[in-house]
């Protein structure tokens, strides 16, 4: 196609149209800018100058002057909640809910935010009521998860179980903590006075059923806990054979949890006058799957049943195969409790070096190992001397490895 000179007339026309459009956009922007309160710009200036507290005060003033700024209200409410200023967060979200002209979608949003405020403030009754009102809204799923957290904190296991069942109907994902809810019910029944044996059986049957429909790789800890409670129930029913069966199943199916059941299993053998067989079983278990908790049980019982020389021989071999400061700390503690533990035994290495200042040595080692003699949550890092099925720090289930920090490091 050939160029026609008269086409040049469109150039100034297009330029004029672009200039007019730019003028219109600038005027529109200026009108919108003039309509913003001065507090808005002061807030931005404070943010740029890294003065967040003064910025918040300025934005609060904006929200008061212009109640239509709902997004600013939501932003301020969330910011107050993150900063722990729960009263201010609650007031912001309540002021939104008090507006009769608030659209339904934003009203649901405000209700969800307010319920979260109550939850973080520890006002569980009001939080529960707020989340209950969201069951038929687009916030149904997060509200249900929050209700489960509330029921857990209140130890209301029946309602927690029903809520998890509802959750399973909404999302296609395993919820392994339901097994722990049944275990908590069984534990409550067993520790009540008098113990409710029938209720414990019923709860553990439900736990076994839940295990059969849950991914076992996710619920290994729940499986172990169920077996441990079955063993405890068998002990209360004076059925030592069944108790031993459940405890040994933990050793076989989940050897990493052996330290949690070793003491009870040894007591079972002792009650049957088979302590030597029990010790032999635990020693073989230690050779296959060494752990500090198992080492402690075996070493302590060997000293009682077979004497210090045998116990020291076991300890030396164990520490050579699996060096451990915690193991050495236990060894020195036993020696200081019974100074004749390693003295006078055949062979120069049967006991500690004569004349060694074991008190000072043990003191130095013990001070260092106190930090290592703990269980740790894989989720939040919360450390504790005892093993928990639910972390006291973040409330997550099965996040504690059944091994001490030294073994994990």
Coordinates of N, CA, C and O in Angstrom, one line a residue, residues 37-201:
X37 N -8.4 12.9 53.2 CA -8.0 13.7 54.4 C -6.5 13.9 54.5 O -5.8 13.1 54.0
X38 N -6.1 15.0 55.2 CA -4.7 15.2 55.4 C -4.1 14.1 56.2 O -2.9 13.8 56.1
X39 N -4.9 13.5 57.1 CA -4.4 12.4 57.9 C -3.8 11.3 57.1 O -2.9 10.6 57.6
X40 N -4.4 11.0 56.0 CA -4.0 9.9 55.1 C -2.5 10.2 54.7 O -1.7 9.3 54.8
X41 N -2.2 11.4 54.3 CA -0.9 11.7 53.8 C 0.1 11.8 55.0 O 1.3 11.4 54.9
X42 N -0.4 12.2 56.2 CA 0.5 12.2 57.3 C 0.8 10.7 57.7 O 2.0 10.4 58.0
X43 N -0.1 9.8 57.6 CA 0.1 8.4 57.8 C 1.1 7.8 56.9 O 2.1 7.1 57.3
X44 N 1.0 8.2 55.6 CA 2.0 7.7 54.7 C 3.4 8.2 55.0 O 4.4 7.5 54.9
X45 N 3.4 9.5 55.3 CA 4.7 10.1 55.7 C 5.4 9.4 56.9 O 6.6 9.2 56.9
X46 N 4.5 9.1 57.9 CA 5.1 8.4 59.1 C 5.6 7.0 58.7 O 6.6 6.6 59.2
X47 N 4.9 6.3 57.8 CA 5.3 5.0 57.4 C 6.7 5.1 56.7 O 7.6 4.3 56.9
X48 N 6.8 6.1 55.8 CA 8.0 6.3 55.1 C 9.2 6.6 56.0 O 10.3 6.3 55.7
X49 N 8.9 7.3 57.1 CA 9.9 7.7 58.0 C 10.1 6.7 59.2 O 10.7 7.0 60.2
X50 N 9.5 5.5 58.9 CA 9.6 4.3 59.9 C 9.1 4.7 61.3 O 9.8 4.5 62.3
X51 N 7.9 5.3 61.3 CA 7.3 5.7 62.6 C 5.9 5.0 62.6 O 4.9 5.7 62.4
X52 N 5.8 3.7 62.8 CA 4.6 2.9 62.6 C 3.5 3.3 63.6 O 2.3 3.4 63.3
X53 N 3.9 3.6 64.9 CA 2.9 4.0 65.9 C 2.1 5.3 65.5 O 0.9 5.3 65.6
X54 N 2.9 6.3 65.1 CA 2.2 7.6 64.7 C 1.5 7.4 63.4 O 0.4 8.0 63.2
X55 N 1.9 6.5 62.5 CA 1.2 6.2 61.3 C -0.2 5.6 61.6 O -1.2 5.9 61.0
X56 N -0.2 4.6 62.5 CA -1.4 4.0 62.9 C -2.4 5.0 63.4 O -3.6 5.0 63.1
X57 N -2.0 5.9 64.3 CA -2.9 6.9 64.8 C -3.4 7.8 63.7 O -4.6 8.2 63.7
X58 N -2.6 8.1 62.7 CA -3.1 8.9 61.6 C -4.2 8.2 60.8 O -5.2 8.7 60.4
X59 N -3.9 6.9 60.6 CA -4.9 6.1 59.8 C -6.2 5.9 60.6 O -7.3 5.8 60.0
X60 N -6.1 5.8 61.9 CA -7.3 5.7 62.7 C -8.1 7.0 62.5 O -9.4 6.9 62.4
X61 N -7.5 8.1 62.5 CA -8.2 9.4 62.3 C -8.9 9.4 60.9 O -10.0 9.8 60.7
X62 N -8.2 8.8 59.9 CA -8.8 8.7 58.5 C -10.0 7.9 58.6 O -11.1 8.2 58.0
X63 N -10.0 6.7 59.3 CA -11.1 5.8 59.4 C -12.3 6.5 60.1 O -13.5 6.3 59.7
X64 N -12.0 7.4 61.1 CA -13.1 8.1 61.7 C -13.7 9.1 60.8 O -15.0 9.3 60.8
X65 N -12.9 9.8 60.1 CA -13.4 10.9 59.2 C -14.2 10.3 58.0 O -15.1 10.9 57.5
X66 N -13.7 9.1 57.5 CA -14.4 8.6 56.3 C -14.8 7.1 56.6 O -14.0 6.2 56.4
X67 N -16.0 6.9 57.1 CA -16.4 5.6 57.5 C -16.6 4.6 56.3 O -16.8 3.4 56.5
X68 N -16.5 5.2 55.1 CA -16.6 4.3 53.9 C -15.4 3.5 53.6 O -15.4 2.6 52.8
X69 N -14.3 3.9 54.3 CA -13.0 3.2 54.0 C -12.9 1.8 54.7 O -12.2 1.7 55.7
X70 N -13.7 0.9 54.3 CA -13.8 -0.4 54.9 C -12.5 -1.2 54.9 O -12.1 -1.9 55.8
X71 N -11.8 -1.1 53.7 CA -10.5 -1.8 53.6 C -9.5 -1.3 54.6 O -8.7 -2.1 55.1
X72 N -9.5 0.0 54.8 CA -8.6 0.6 55.8 C -9.0 0.1 57.2 O -8.1 -0.2 58.0
X73 N -10.3 -0.1 57.5 CA -10.7 -0.6 58.8 C -10.1 -2.1 59.0 O -9.6 -2.4 60.0
X74 N -10.3 -2.9 57.9 CA -9.8 -4.3 58.0 C -8.3 -4.3 58.2 O -7.8 -5.1 59.0
X75 N -7.6 -3.4 57.5 CA -6.1 -3.4 57.6 C -5.7 -3.0 59.0 O -4.8 -3.6 59.6
X76 N -6.4 -2.0 59.6 CA -6.1 -1.6 60.9 C -6.4 -2.6 61.9 O -5.6 -2.9 62.9
X77 N -7.5 -3.3 61.8 CA -7.9 -4.3 62.7 C -6.9 -5.5 62.7 O -6.5 -6.0 63.8
X78 N -6.5 -5.9 61.6 CA -5.5 -7.0 61.5 C -4.2 -6.6 62.1 O -3.5 -7.4 62.7
X79 N -3.8 -5.3 61.8 CA -2.5 -4.8 62.4 C -2.6 -4.8 63.9 O -1.6 -5.2 64.6
X80 N -3.7 -4.3 64.5 CA -3.8 -4.3 65.9 C -3.8 -5.7 66.5 O -3.1 -5.9 67.5
X81 N -4.4 -6.6 65.8 CA -4.4 -8.0 66.3 C -3.0 -8.6 66.3 O -2.5 -9.3 67.3
X82 N -2.2 -8.3 65.3 CA -0.8 -8.8 65.2 C 0.0 -8.2 66.3 O 1.0 -8.8 66.7
X83 N -0.3 -6.9 66.6 CA 0.5 -6.2 67.6 C 0.1 -6.6 69.0 O 0.6 -6.1 70.0
X84 N -1.0 -7.4 69.2 CA -1.5 -7.8 70.5 C -2.4 -6.7 71.1 O -2.8 -6.9 72.3
X85 N -2.8 -5.7 70.4 CA -3.7 -4.7 70.9 C -5.2 -5.2 70.6 O -5.9 -4.7 69.7
X86 N -5.6 -6.1 71.4 CA -6.9 -6.8 71.1 C -8.1 -5.9 71.3 O -9.1 -6.0 70.5
X87 N -8.1 -5.0 72.3 CA -9.2 -4.2 72.5 C -9.4 -3.3 71.3 O -10.6 -3.1 70.9
X88 N -8.4 -2.7 70.8 CA -8.5 -1.8 69.6 C -8.9 -2.6 68.4 O -9.8 -2.1 67.6
X89 N -8.4 -3.8 68.2 CA -8.8 -4.6 67.1 C -10.3 -5.0 67.2 O -11.1 -4.9 66.2
X90 N -10.8 -5.3 68.4 CA -12.2 -5.6 68.5 C -13.1 -4.4 68.3 O -14.1 -4.6 67.6
X91 N -12.7 -3.3 68.7 CA -13.5 -2.1 68.5 C -13.6 -1.8 67.0 O -14.7 -1.4 66.5
X92 N -12.5 -1.9 66.3 CA -12.5 -1.6 64.8 C -13.5 -2.5 64.1 O -14.3 -2.1 63.3
X93 N -13.4 -3.8 64.4 CA -14.3 -4.8 63.7 C -15.8 -4.7 64.2 O -16.7 -4.9 63.4
X94 N -16.0 -4.3 65.5 CA -17.3 -4.1 65.9 C -18.0 -2.9 65.3 O -19.2 -2.9 65.0
X95 N -17.1 -1.9 65.1 CA -17.7 -0.6 64.5 C -18.1 -0.9 63.0 O -19.1 -0.4 62.5
X96 N -17.4 -1.8 62.3 CA -17.8 -2.2 61.0 C -19.1 -3.0 61.0 O -20.1 -2.7 60.2
X97 N -19.3 -3.9 62.0 CA -20.5 -4.7 62.0 C -21.7 -3.9 62.4 O -22.8 -4.2 62.1
X98 N -21.5 -2.7 63.1 CA -22.6 -1.9 63.5 C -23.2 -1.1 62.4 O -24.3 -0.5 62.6
X99 N -22.5 -1.1 61.3 CA -23.0 -0.3 60.1 C -24.1 -1.1 59.4 O -23.9 -2.2 59.0
X100 N -25.2 -0.4 59.2 CA -26.4 -1.1 58.6 C -26.2 -1.1 57.1 O -26.9 -2.0 56.4
X101 N -25.3 -0.3 56.5 CA -25.2 -0.3 55.0 C -24.0 -1.2 54.6 O -23.7 -1.1 53.4
X102 N -23.4 -2.0 55.5 CA -22.3 -2.8 55.1 C -22.8 -4.0 54.2 O -23.7 -4.7 54.6
X103 N -22.2 -4.1 53.1 CA -22.6 -5.3 52.2 C -22.4 -6.6 52.9 O -21.6 -6.8 53.8
X104 N -23.1 -7.6 52.4 CA -23.1 -8.9 53.1 C -21.7 -9.5 53.1 O -21.3 -10.1 54.1
X105 N -21.0 -9.4 52.0 CA -19.7 -10.0 51.9 C -18.7 -9.4 52.9 O -18.0 -10.1 53.6
X106 N -18.8 -8.1 53.0 CA -17.9 -7.4 54.0 C -18.4 -7.7 55.4 O -17.5 -7.7 56.3
X107 N -19.6 -7.9 55.6 CA -20.2 -8.2 57.0 C -19.6 -9.5 57.4 O -19.2 -9.7 58.6
X108 N -19.6 -10.5 56.5 CA -19.0 -11.8 56.8 C -17.5 -11.7 57.1 O -17.0 -12.4 58.1
X109 N -16.9 -10.9 56.3 CA -15.4 -10.7 56.6 C -15.2 -10.1 58.0 O -14.3 -10.5 58.7
X110 N -16.0 -9.1 58.3 CA -15.9 -8.4 59.6 C -16.2 -9.4 60.8 O -15.5 -9.4 61.8
X111 N -17.2 -10.3 60.6 CA -17.5 -11.3 61.6 C -16.4 -12.2 61.8 O -16.1 -12.6 62.9
X112 N -15.7 -12.7 60.7 CA -14.6 -13.6 60.8 C -13.4 -12.9 61.5 O -12.8 -13.6 62.4
X113 N -13.1 -11.7 61.2 CA -12.0 -11.0 61.8 C -12.3 -10.8 63.3 O -11.4 -11.0 64.2
X114 N -13.6 -10.5 63.7 CA -13.9 -10.2 65.1 C -13.8 -11.5 65.9 O -13.3 -11.5 67.0
X115 N -14.2 -12.7 65.3 CA -14.1 -13.9 66.0 C -12.6 -14.3 66.2 O -12.3 -14.8 67.3
X116 N -11.8 -14.0 65.2 CA -10.3 -14.2 65.4 C -9.8 -13.3 66.5 O -8.9 -13.8 67.3
X117 N -10.3 -12.1 66.6 CA -9.9 -11.2 67.7 C -10.2 -11.8 69.1 O -9.4 -11.9 70.0
X118 N -11.4 -12.3 69.2 CA -11.9 -13.0 70.5 C -11.0 -14.2 70.8 O -10.7 -14.4 71.9
X119 N -10.7 -15.0 69.7 CA -9.9 -16.2 69.9 C -8.5 -15.8 70.5 O -8.0 -16.4 71.4
X120 N -7.9 -14.9 69.8 CA -6.5 -14.5 70.3 C -6.6 -13.8 71.6 O -5.6 -13.9 72.4
X121 N -7.7 -13.2 72.0 CA -7.8 -12.5 73.3 C -8.1 -13.5 74.4 O -8.2 -13.2 75.6
X122 N -8.4 -14.8 74.0 CA -8.7 -15.8 75.0 C -10.2 -15.8 75.4 O -10.6 -16.5 76.4
X123 N -11.0 -15.1 74.7 CA -12.4 -15.0 75.0 C -13.1 -16.1 74.2 O -13.7 -15.9 73.1
X124 N -13.0 -17.4 74.6 CA -13.3 -18.5 73.8 C -14.8 -18.6 73.6 O -15.2 -19.0 72.5
X125 N -15.6 -18.3 74.6 CA -17.1 -18.4 74.4 C -17.5 -17.4 73.2 O -18.3 -17.8 72.4
X126 N -17.0 -16.2 73.2 CA -17.5 -15.2 72.2 C -16.9 -15.6 70.9 O -17.5 -15.4 69.8
X127 N -15.6 -16.2 70.9 CA -15.0 -16.6 69.6 C -15.8 -17.8 69.0 O -16.1 -17.8 67.8
X128 N -16.2 -18.7 69.9 CA -17.0 -19.9 69.4 C -18.3 -19.4 68.8 O -18.7 -19.9 67.7
X129 N -19.0 -18.5 69.5 CA -20.2 -17.9 69.0 C -20.0 -17.3 67.6 O -20.9 -17.4 66.7
X130 N -18.9 -16.5 67.5 CA -18.7 -15.8 66.2 C -18.4 -16.8 65.1 O -18.9 -16.6 64.0
X131 N -17.6 -17.8 65.3 CA -17.3 -18.8 64.3 C -18.6 -19.6 63.9 O -18.7 -20.0 62.8
X132 N -19.4 -19.9 64.9 CA -20.6 -20.7 64.6 C -21.5 -19.9 63.6 O -22.2 -20.5 62.8
X133 N -21.5 -18.6 63.7 CA -22.3 -17.8 62.8 C -21.8 -17.8 61.3 O -22.5 -17.3 60.4
X134 N -20.6 -18.4 61.1 CA -20.0 -18.4 59.8 C -20.2 -19.7 59.1 O -19.6 -19.9 58.0
X135 N -20.9 -20.6 59.6 CA -21.0 -22.0 59.1 C -21.5 -22.1 57.7 O -21.1 -22.9 56.9
X136 N -22.4 -21.2 57.3 CA -23.0 -21.2 56.0 C -22.5 -20.1 55.1 O -23.2 -19.6 54.2
X137 N -21.3 -19.6 55.3 CA -20.7 -18.6 54.6 C -19.4 -19.0 53.9 O -19.0 -20.2 54.0
X138 N -18.8 -18.1 53.1 CA -17.5 -18.5 52.4 C -16.4 -18.7 53.4 O -15.3 -19.1 53.0
X139 N -16.6 -18.3 54.7 CA -15.6 -18.5 55.7 C -15.9 -19.8 56.5 O -15.3 -20.0 57.6
X140 N -16.7 -20.7 56.0 CA -17.1 -21.9 56.8 C -15.9 -22.7 57.1 O -15.7 -23.2 58.2
X141 N -15.0 -22.9 56.1 CA -13.8 -23.8 56.4 C -12.8 -23.3 57.4 O -12.5 -24.0 58.4
X142 N -12.4 -22.0 57.3 CA -11.5 -21.5 58.3 C -12.2 -21.4 59.7 O -11.5 -21.6 60.7
X143 N -13.5 -21.1 59.7 CA -14.2 -21.0 60.9 C -14.2 -22.4 61.6 O -14.1 -22.5 62.8
X144 N -14.4 -23.4 60.8 CA -14.5 -24.8 61.4 C -13.1 -25.2 62.0 O -13.1 -25.8 63.0
X145 N -12.1 -24.8 61.3 CA -10.7 -25.1 61.8 C -10.5 -24.4 63.1 O -9.9 -24.9 64.0
X146 N -11.0 -23.2 63.2 CA -10.8 -22.4 64.4 C -11.6 -23.0 65.6 O -11.2 -23.1 66.7
X147 N -12.8 -23.5 65.2 CA -13.7 -24.2 66.2 C -13.0 -25.4 66.8 O -13.1 -25.7 68.0
X148 N -12.3 -26.1 65.9 CA -11.6 -27.3 66.3 C -10.5 -26.9 67.4 O -10.3 -27.6 68.4
X149 N -9.8 -25.9 67.1 CA -8.8 -25.4 68.0 C -9.4 -25.0 69.4 O -8.8 -25.3 70.4
X150 N -10.6 -24.4 69.3 CA -11.3 -24.0 70.6 C -11.7 -25.3 71.4 O -11.4 -25.4 72.6
X151 N -12.2 -26.3 70.7 CA -12.7 -27.5 71.4 C -11.5 -28.2 71.9 O -11.5 -28.8 73.0
X152 N -10.3 -28.2 71.2 CA -9.1 -28.8 71.8 C -8.7 -28.1 73.0 O -8.3 -28.8 74.0
X153 N -8.6 -26.8 73.0 CA -8.1 -26.1 74.2 C -9.1 -26.3 75.4 O -8.6 -26.2 76.5
X154 N -10.3 -26.5 75.1 CA -11.3 -26.8 76.2 C -11.4 -28.2 76.6 O -12.1 -28.6 77.5
X155 N -10.6 -29.1 75.9 CA -10.7 -30.5 76.1 C -12.1 -31.1 75.9 O -12.4 -32.0 76.6
X156 N -12.8 -30.5 75.0 CA -14.2 -30.9 74.7 C -14.0 -31.9 73.5 O -14.3 -31.6 72.4
X157 N -13.6 -33.1 73.8 CA -13.2 -34.1 72.8 C -14.4 -34.5 71.9 O -14.3 -34.7 70.7
X158 N -15.6 -34.8 72.5 CA -16.8 -35.1 71.7 C -17.1 -34.1 70.6 O -17.3 -34.4 69.4
X159 N -17.1 -32.8 71.0 CA -17.4 -31.8 70.0 C -16.2 -31.7 69.0 O -16.5 -31.4 67.8
X160 N -15.0 -31.9 69.4 CA -13.9 -31.8 68.5 C -14.0 -32.9 67.5 O -13.7 -32.7 66.3
X161 N -14.4 -34.1 67.9 CA -14.6 -35.2 67.0 C -15.6 -34.9 66.0 O -15.5 -35.2 64.8
X162 N -16.8 -34.4 66.4 CA -17.8 -34.1 65.5 C -17.4 -33.0 64.5 O -17.7 -33.0 63.3
X163 N -16.6 -32.0 65.0 CA -16.1 -30.9 64.1 C -15.2 -31.5 63.0 O -15.2 -31.1 61.9
X164 N -14.3 -32.4 63.4 CA -13.4 -33.0 62.5 C -14.1 -33.9 61.5 O -13.8 -33.9 60.3
X165 N -15.1 -34.5 61.9 CA -15.9 -35.3 60.9 C -16.6 -34.4 59.9 O -16.7 -34.7 58.7
X166 N -17.1 -33.2 60.4 CA -17.6 -32.3 59.4 C -16.5 -31.7 58.5 O -16.8 -31.6 57.3
X167 N -15.4 -31.5 59.0 CA -14.2 -31.0 58.2 C -13.9 -32.1 57.1 O -13.6 -31.7 56.0
X168 N -13.9 -33.3 57.5 CA -13.6 -34.4 56.5 C -14.6 -34.4 55.4 O -14.3 -34.8 54.3
X169 N -15.8 -34.0 55.7 CA -16.9 -33.9 54.6 C -16.7 -32.7 53.7 O -17.2 -32.7 52.6
X170 N -15.9 -31.7 54.1 CA -15.7 -30.5 53.3 C -14.4 -30.6 52.5 O -14.3 -30.0 51.4
X171 N -13.3 -31.3 53.1 CA -12.0 -31.3 52.4 C -11.6 -32.8 52.3 O -11.9 -33.6 53.2
X172 N -10.9 -33.1 51.2 CA -10.4 -34.5 51.0 C -9.0 -34.5 51.5 O -8.0 -34.5 50.7
X173 N -8.8 -34.6 52.8 CA -7.5 -34.7 53.4 C -7.6 -35.5 54.7 O -8.6 -35.5 55.4
X174 N -6.5 -36.2 55.0 CA -6.5 -37.0 56.3 C -6.4 -36.0 57.5 O -5.8 -35.0 57.4
X175 N -7.1 -36.4 58.5 CA -7.1 -35.6 59.8 C -6.7 -36.5 60.9 O -7.6 -37.0 61.6
X176 N -5.4 -36.8 61.0 CA -5.0 -37.9 61.9 C -5.2 -37.6 63.4 O -5.3 -38.5 64.2
X177 N -5.4 -36.3 63.7 CA -5.6 -35.9 65.2 C -6.9 -36.5 65.7 O -7.1 -36.6 67.0
X178 N -7.8 -36.9 64.9 CA -9.1 -37.5 65.4 C -8.8 -38.8 66.2 O -9.5 -39.1 67.2
X179 N -7.7 -39.5 65.9 CA -7.3 -40.7 66.6 C -6.9 -40.2 68.0 O -7.2 -40.9 69.0
X180 N -6.2 -39.1 68.1 CA -5.7 -38.6 69.4 C -6.9 -38.1 70.2 O -6.9 -38.2 71.5
X181 N -8.0 -37.6 69.6 CA -9.2 -37.2 70.3 C -9.8 -38.5 71.0 O -10.2 -38.4 72.2
X182 N -9.9 -39.6 70.3 CA -10.4 -40.8 70.9 C -9.5 -41.3 72.0 O -9.9 -41.7 73.1
X183 N -8.1 -41.1 71.8 CA -7.2 -41.5 72.9 C -7.3 -40.6 74.1 O -7.2 -41.1 75.2
X184 N -7.6 -39.4 73.9 CA -7.8 -38.5 75.0 C -9.1 -38.9 75.8 O -9.1 -38.8 77.0
X185 N -10.1 -39.3 75.1 CA -11.3 -39.8 75.7 C -11.0 -41.0 76.6 O -11.5 -41.2 77.7
X186 N -10.2 -41.9 76.0 CA -9.8 -43.2 76.7 C -9.0 -42.8 77.9 O -9.2 -43.4 79.0
X187 N -8.1 -41.9 77.8 CA -7.2 -41.5 78.9 C -8.1 -40.9 80.1 O -7.9 -41.2 81.2
X188 N -9.0 -40.1 79.7 CA -9.9 -39.5 80.7 C -10.7 -40.6 81.4 O -10.9 -40.5 82.6
X189 N -11.2 -41.6 80.7 CA -11.9 -42.7 81.3 C -11.0 -43.5 82.2 O -11.5 -43.9 83.3
X190 N -9.8 -43.7 81.8 CA -8.9 -44.5 82.6 C -8.4 -43.8 83.9 O -8.1 -44.5 84.9
X191 N -8.3 -42.5 83.8 CA -7.8 -41.7 85.0 C -8.9 -41.2 85.9 O -8.6 -40.6 86.9
X192 N -10.2 -41.4 85.5 CA -11.3 -41.0 86.4 C -11.4 -41.9 87.6 O -10.8 -43.0 87.6
X193 N -12.0 -41.4 88.6 CA -12.1 -42.2 89.8 C -13.6 -42.4 90.1 O -14.3 -41.5 90.5
X194 N -14.1 -43.7 90.0 CA -13.4 -44.9 89.5 C -13.2 -44.9 88.0 O -13.9 -44.1 87.3
X195 N -12.3 -45.7 87.6 CA -12.0 -45.8 86.1 C -13.2 -46.3 85.4 O -13.8 -47.3 85.9
X196 N -13.5 -45.7 84.2 CA -14.6 -46.2 83.4 C -14.0 -47.1 82.3 O -13.7 -46.6 81.2
X197 N -13.9 -48.4 82.6 CA -13.3 -49.3 81.7 C -14.1 -49.5 80.4 O -13.5 -49.5 79.3
X198 N -15.4 -49.5 80.5 CA -16.2 -49.6 79.3 C -16.1 -48.4 78.4 O -16.0 -48.6 77.1
X199 N -16.0 -47.2 78.9 CA -15.8 -46.0 78.1 C -14.5 -46.1 77.4 O -14.3 -45.6 76.3
X200 N -13.5 -46.5 78.2 CA -12.1 -46.6 77.6 C -12.1 -47.6 76.4 O -11.5 -47.3 75.4
X201 N -12.7 -48.8 76.6 CA -12.8 -49.7 75.5 C -13.5 -49.1 74.3 O -13.0 -49.3 73.1

